[in-house]
mmCIF file of C-alpha atoms in Angstrom:
data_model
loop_
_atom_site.group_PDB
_atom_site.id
_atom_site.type_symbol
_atom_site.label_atom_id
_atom_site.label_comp_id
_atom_site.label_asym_id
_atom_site.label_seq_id
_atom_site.Cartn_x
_atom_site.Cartn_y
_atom_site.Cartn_z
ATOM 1 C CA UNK A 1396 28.379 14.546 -5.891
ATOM 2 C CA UNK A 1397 24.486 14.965 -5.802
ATOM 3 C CA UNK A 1398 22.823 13.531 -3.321
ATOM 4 C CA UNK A 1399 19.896 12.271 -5.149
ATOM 5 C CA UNK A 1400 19.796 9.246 -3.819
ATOM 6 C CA UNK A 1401 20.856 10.416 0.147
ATOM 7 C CA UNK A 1402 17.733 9.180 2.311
ATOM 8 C CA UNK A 1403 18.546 12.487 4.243
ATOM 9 C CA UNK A 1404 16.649 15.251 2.685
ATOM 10 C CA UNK A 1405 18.629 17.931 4.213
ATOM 11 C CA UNK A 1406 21.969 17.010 2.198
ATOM 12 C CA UNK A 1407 22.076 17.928 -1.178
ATOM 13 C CA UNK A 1408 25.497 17.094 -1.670
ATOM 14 C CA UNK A 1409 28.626 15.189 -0.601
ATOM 15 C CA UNK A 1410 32.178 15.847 -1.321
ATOM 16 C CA UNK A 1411 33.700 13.068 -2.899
ATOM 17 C CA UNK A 1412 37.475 13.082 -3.442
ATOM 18 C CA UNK A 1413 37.919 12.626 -7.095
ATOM 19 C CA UNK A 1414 40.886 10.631 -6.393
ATOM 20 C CA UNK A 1415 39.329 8.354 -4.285
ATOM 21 C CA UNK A 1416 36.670 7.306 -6.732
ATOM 22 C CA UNK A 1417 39.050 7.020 -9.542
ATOM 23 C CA UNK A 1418 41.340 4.834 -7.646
ATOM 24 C CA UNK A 1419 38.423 2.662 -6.892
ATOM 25 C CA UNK A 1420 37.458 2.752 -10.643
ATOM 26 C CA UNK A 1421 40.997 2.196 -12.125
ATOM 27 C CA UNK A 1422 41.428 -0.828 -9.252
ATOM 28 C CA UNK A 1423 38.104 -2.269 -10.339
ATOM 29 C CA UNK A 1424 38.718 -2.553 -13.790
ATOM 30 C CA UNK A 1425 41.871 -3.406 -13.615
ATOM 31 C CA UNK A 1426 41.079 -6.314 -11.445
ATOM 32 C CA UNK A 1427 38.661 -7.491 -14.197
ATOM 33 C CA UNK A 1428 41.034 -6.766 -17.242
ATOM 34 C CA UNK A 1429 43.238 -9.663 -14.892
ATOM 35 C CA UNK A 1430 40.780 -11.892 -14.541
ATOM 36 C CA UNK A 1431 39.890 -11.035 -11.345
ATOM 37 C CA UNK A 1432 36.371 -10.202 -12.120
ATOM 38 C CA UNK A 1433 35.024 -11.215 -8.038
ATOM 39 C CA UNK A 1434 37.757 -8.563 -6.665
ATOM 40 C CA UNK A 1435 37.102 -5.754 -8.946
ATOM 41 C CA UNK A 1436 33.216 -6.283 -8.046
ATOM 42 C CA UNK A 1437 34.190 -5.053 -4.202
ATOM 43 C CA UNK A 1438 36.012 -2.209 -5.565
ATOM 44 C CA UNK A 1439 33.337 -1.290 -8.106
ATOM 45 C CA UNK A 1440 30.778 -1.518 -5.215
ATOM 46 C CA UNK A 1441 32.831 1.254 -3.264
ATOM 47 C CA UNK A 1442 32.821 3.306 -6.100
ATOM 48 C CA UNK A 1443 29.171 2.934 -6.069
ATOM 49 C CA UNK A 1444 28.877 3.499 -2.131
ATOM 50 C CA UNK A 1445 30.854 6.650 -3.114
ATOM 51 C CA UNK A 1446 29.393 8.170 -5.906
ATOM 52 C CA UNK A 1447 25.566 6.723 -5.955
ATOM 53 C CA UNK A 1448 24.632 9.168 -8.566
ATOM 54 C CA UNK A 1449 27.986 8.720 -11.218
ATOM 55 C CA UNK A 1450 27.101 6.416 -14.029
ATOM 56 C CA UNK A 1451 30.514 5.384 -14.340
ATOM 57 C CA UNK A 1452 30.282 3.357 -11.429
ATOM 58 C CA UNK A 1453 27.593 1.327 -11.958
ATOM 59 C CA UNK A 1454 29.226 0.546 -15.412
ATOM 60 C CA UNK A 1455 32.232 -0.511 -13.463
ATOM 61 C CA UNK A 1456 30.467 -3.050 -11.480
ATOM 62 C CA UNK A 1457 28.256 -4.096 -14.828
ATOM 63 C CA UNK A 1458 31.394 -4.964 -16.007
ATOM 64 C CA UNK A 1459 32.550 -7.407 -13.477
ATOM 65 C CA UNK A 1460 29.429 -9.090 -12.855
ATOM 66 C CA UNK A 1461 29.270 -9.431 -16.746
ATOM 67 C CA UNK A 1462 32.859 -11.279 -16.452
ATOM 68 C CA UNK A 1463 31.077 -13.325 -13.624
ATOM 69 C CA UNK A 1464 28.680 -14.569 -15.866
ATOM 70 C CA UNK A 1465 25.915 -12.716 -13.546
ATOM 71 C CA UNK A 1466 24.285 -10.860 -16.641
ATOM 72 C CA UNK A 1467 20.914 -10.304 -14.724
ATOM 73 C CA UNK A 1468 23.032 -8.455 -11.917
ATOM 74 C CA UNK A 1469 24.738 -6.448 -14.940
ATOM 75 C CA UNK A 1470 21.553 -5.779 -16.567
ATOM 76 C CA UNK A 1471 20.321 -4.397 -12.936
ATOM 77 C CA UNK A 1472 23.451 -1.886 -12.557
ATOM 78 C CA UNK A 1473 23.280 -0.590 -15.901
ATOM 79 C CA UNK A 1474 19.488 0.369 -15.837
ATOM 80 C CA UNK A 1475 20.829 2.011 -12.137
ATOM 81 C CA UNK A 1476 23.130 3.914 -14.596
ATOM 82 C CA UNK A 1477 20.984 5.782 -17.093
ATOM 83 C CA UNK A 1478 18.975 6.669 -14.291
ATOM 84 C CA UNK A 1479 21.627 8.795 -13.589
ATOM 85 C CA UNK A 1480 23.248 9.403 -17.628
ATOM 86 C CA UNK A 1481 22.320 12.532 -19.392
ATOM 87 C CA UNK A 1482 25.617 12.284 -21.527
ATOM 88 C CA UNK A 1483 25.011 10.640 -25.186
ATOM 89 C CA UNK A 1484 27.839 9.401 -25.657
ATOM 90 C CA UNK A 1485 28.060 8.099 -21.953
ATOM 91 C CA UNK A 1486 23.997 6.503 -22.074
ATOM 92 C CA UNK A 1487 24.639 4.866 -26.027
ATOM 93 C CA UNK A 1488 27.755 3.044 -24.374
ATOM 94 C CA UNK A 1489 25.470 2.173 -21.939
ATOM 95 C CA UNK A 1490 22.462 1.128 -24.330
ATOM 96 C CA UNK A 1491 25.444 -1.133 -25.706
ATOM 97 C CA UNK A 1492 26.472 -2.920 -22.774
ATOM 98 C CA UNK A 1493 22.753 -3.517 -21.667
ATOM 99 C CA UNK A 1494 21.660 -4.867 -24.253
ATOM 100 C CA UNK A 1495 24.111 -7.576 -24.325
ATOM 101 C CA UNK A 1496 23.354 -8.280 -20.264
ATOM 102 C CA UNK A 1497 19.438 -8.594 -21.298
ATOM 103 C CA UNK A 1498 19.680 -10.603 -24.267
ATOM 104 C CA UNK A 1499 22.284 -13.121 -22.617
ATOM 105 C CA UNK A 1500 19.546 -13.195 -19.555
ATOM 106 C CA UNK A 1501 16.812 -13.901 -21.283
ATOM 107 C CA UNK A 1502 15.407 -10.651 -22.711
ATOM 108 C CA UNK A 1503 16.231 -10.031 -26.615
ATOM 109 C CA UNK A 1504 13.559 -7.783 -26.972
ATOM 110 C CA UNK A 1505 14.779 -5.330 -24.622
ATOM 111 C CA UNK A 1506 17.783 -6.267 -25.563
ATOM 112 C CA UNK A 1507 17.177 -5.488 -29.277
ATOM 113 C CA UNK A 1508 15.699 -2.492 -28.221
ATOM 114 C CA UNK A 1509 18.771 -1.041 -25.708
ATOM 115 C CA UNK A 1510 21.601 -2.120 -29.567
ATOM 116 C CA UNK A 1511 18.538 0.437 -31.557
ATOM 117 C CA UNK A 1512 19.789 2.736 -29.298
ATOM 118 C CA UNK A 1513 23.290 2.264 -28.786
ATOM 119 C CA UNK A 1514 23.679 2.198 -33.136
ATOM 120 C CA UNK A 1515 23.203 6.105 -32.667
ATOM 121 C CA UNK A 1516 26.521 6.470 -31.216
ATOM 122 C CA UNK A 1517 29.030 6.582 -34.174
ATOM 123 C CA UNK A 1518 32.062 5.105 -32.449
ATOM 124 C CA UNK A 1519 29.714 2.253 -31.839
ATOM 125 C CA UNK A 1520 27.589 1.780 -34.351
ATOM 126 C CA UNK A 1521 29.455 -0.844 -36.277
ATOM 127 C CA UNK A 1522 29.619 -2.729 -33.359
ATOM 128 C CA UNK A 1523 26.338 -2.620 -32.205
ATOM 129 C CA UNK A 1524 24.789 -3.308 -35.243
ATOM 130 C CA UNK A 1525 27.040 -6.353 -35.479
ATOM 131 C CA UNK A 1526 25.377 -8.068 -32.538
ATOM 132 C CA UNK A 1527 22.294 -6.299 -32.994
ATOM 133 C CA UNK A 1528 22.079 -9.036 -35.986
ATOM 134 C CA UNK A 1529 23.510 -11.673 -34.615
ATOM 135 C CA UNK A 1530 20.646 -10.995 -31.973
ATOM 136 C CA UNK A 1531 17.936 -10.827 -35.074
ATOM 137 C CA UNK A 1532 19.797 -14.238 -36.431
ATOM 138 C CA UNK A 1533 19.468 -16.087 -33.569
ATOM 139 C CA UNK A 1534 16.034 -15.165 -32.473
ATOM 140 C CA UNK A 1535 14.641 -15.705 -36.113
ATOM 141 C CA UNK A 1536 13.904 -11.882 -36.370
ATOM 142 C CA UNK A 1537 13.469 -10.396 -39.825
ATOM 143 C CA UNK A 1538 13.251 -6.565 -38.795
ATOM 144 C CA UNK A 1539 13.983 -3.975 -36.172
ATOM 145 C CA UNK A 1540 11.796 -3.141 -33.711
ATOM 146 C CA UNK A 1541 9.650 0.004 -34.618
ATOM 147 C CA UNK A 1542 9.558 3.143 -32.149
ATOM 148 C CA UNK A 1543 6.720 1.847 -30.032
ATOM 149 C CA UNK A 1544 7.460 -1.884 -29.792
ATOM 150 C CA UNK A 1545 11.019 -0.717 -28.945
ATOM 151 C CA UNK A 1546 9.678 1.621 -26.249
ATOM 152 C CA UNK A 1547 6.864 -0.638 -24.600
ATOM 153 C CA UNK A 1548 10.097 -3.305 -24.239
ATOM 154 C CA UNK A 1549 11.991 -1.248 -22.517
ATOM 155 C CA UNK A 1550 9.551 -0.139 -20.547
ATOM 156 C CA UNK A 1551 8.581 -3.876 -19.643
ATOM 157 C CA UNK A 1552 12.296 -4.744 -18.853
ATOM 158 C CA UNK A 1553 12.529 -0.898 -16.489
ATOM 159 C CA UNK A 1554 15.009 0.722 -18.710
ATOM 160 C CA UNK A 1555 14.182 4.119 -18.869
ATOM 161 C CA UNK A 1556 15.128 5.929 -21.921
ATOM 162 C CA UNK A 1557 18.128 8.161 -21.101
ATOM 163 C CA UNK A 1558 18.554 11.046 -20.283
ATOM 164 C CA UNK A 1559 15.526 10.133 -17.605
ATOM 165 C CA UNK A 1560 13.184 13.351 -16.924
ATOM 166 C CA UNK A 1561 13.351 13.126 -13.956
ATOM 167 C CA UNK A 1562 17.284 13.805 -13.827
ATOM 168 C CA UNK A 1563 16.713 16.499 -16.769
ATOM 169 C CA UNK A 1564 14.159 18.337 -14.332
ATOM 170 C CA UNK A 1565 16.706 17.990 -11.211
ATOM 171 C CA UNK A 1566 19.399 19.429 -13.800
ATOM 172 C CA UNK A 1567 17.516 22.353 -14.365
ATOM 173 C CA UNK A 1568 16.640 23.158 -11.094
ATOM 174 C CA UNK A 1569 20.273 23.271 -9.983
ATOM 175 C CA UNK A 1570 21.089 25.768 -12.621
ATOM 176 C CA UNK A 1571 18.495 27.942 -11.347
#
């Protein structure tokens, strides 16, 4: 793993057993699939201890604090994640589950803005656009938001649009 986030400069990367964090992954969800949403939160939270820069983790714990009815907490972990997304398929599943967290906390803006992105991922369009109107209906909106609205409430909520530049950049000086 990438040590992005390491306060030591000097280390670039960790080793991470693969096994390890997928245990911690498979534990943690399947502790939330059995209701068991406070349990899978510790494992999800090692995952993240882990693997600080994986995505998948931070999803993980979104997921049980979502269950938890903590959808501010959710919200928090799943901006953490497409800090670290540069995957579209990955970041629009992501998009998806934030907006949800941000528009049950208080946000449908953002929130309306995060399901306009998530509706560009075919496996999920049908889906987000489902709640994306349910989030229009219930807010007494008429239209989507345009590009810049949409943009300006992300930016308001700290949702940065994925993949981040700043990871891009990093990316690309690696390869060299």
């Amino acid at each position: 793993a990438m040590a992005l986030v390491d306060e030591d400069t000097s280390a670039r990367y960790r080793y991470v057993y693969d096994s390890r964090f997928d245990a911690l992954i498979s534990l943690a969800s399947l502790c939330v699939d059995n209701d068991d949403a406070a349990h899978g939160l510790v494992y999800a939270r090692q995952a993240i201890d882990l693997a600080p820069t994986s995505p998948r983790a931070y999803v993980t714990a979104a997921s049980a604090e979502s269950e938890l009815g903590a959808y501010e907490q959710a919200a928090e972990l799943l901006k953490d994640a497409l800090r670290f997304d540069a995957e579209p398929a990955s970041y629009t599943y992501t998009y998806y589950r934030l907006a949800y967290a941000l528009w049950r906390s208080g946000d449908p803006l953002a929130g309306l803005a995060c399901y306009q992105r998530a509706v560009a991922n075919p496996r999920l369009r049908d889906m987000a656009q489902e709640e994306m109107d349910a989030l229009m209906r219930e807010h007494g909106m008429t239209e989507p938001l345009d590009d810049g609205r949409a943009a300006d409430a992300l930016d308001q909520a700290g949702v940065v649009i994925a993949p981040d530049d700043e990871l891009l950049t990093l990316a690309a000086r690696a390869l060299v």
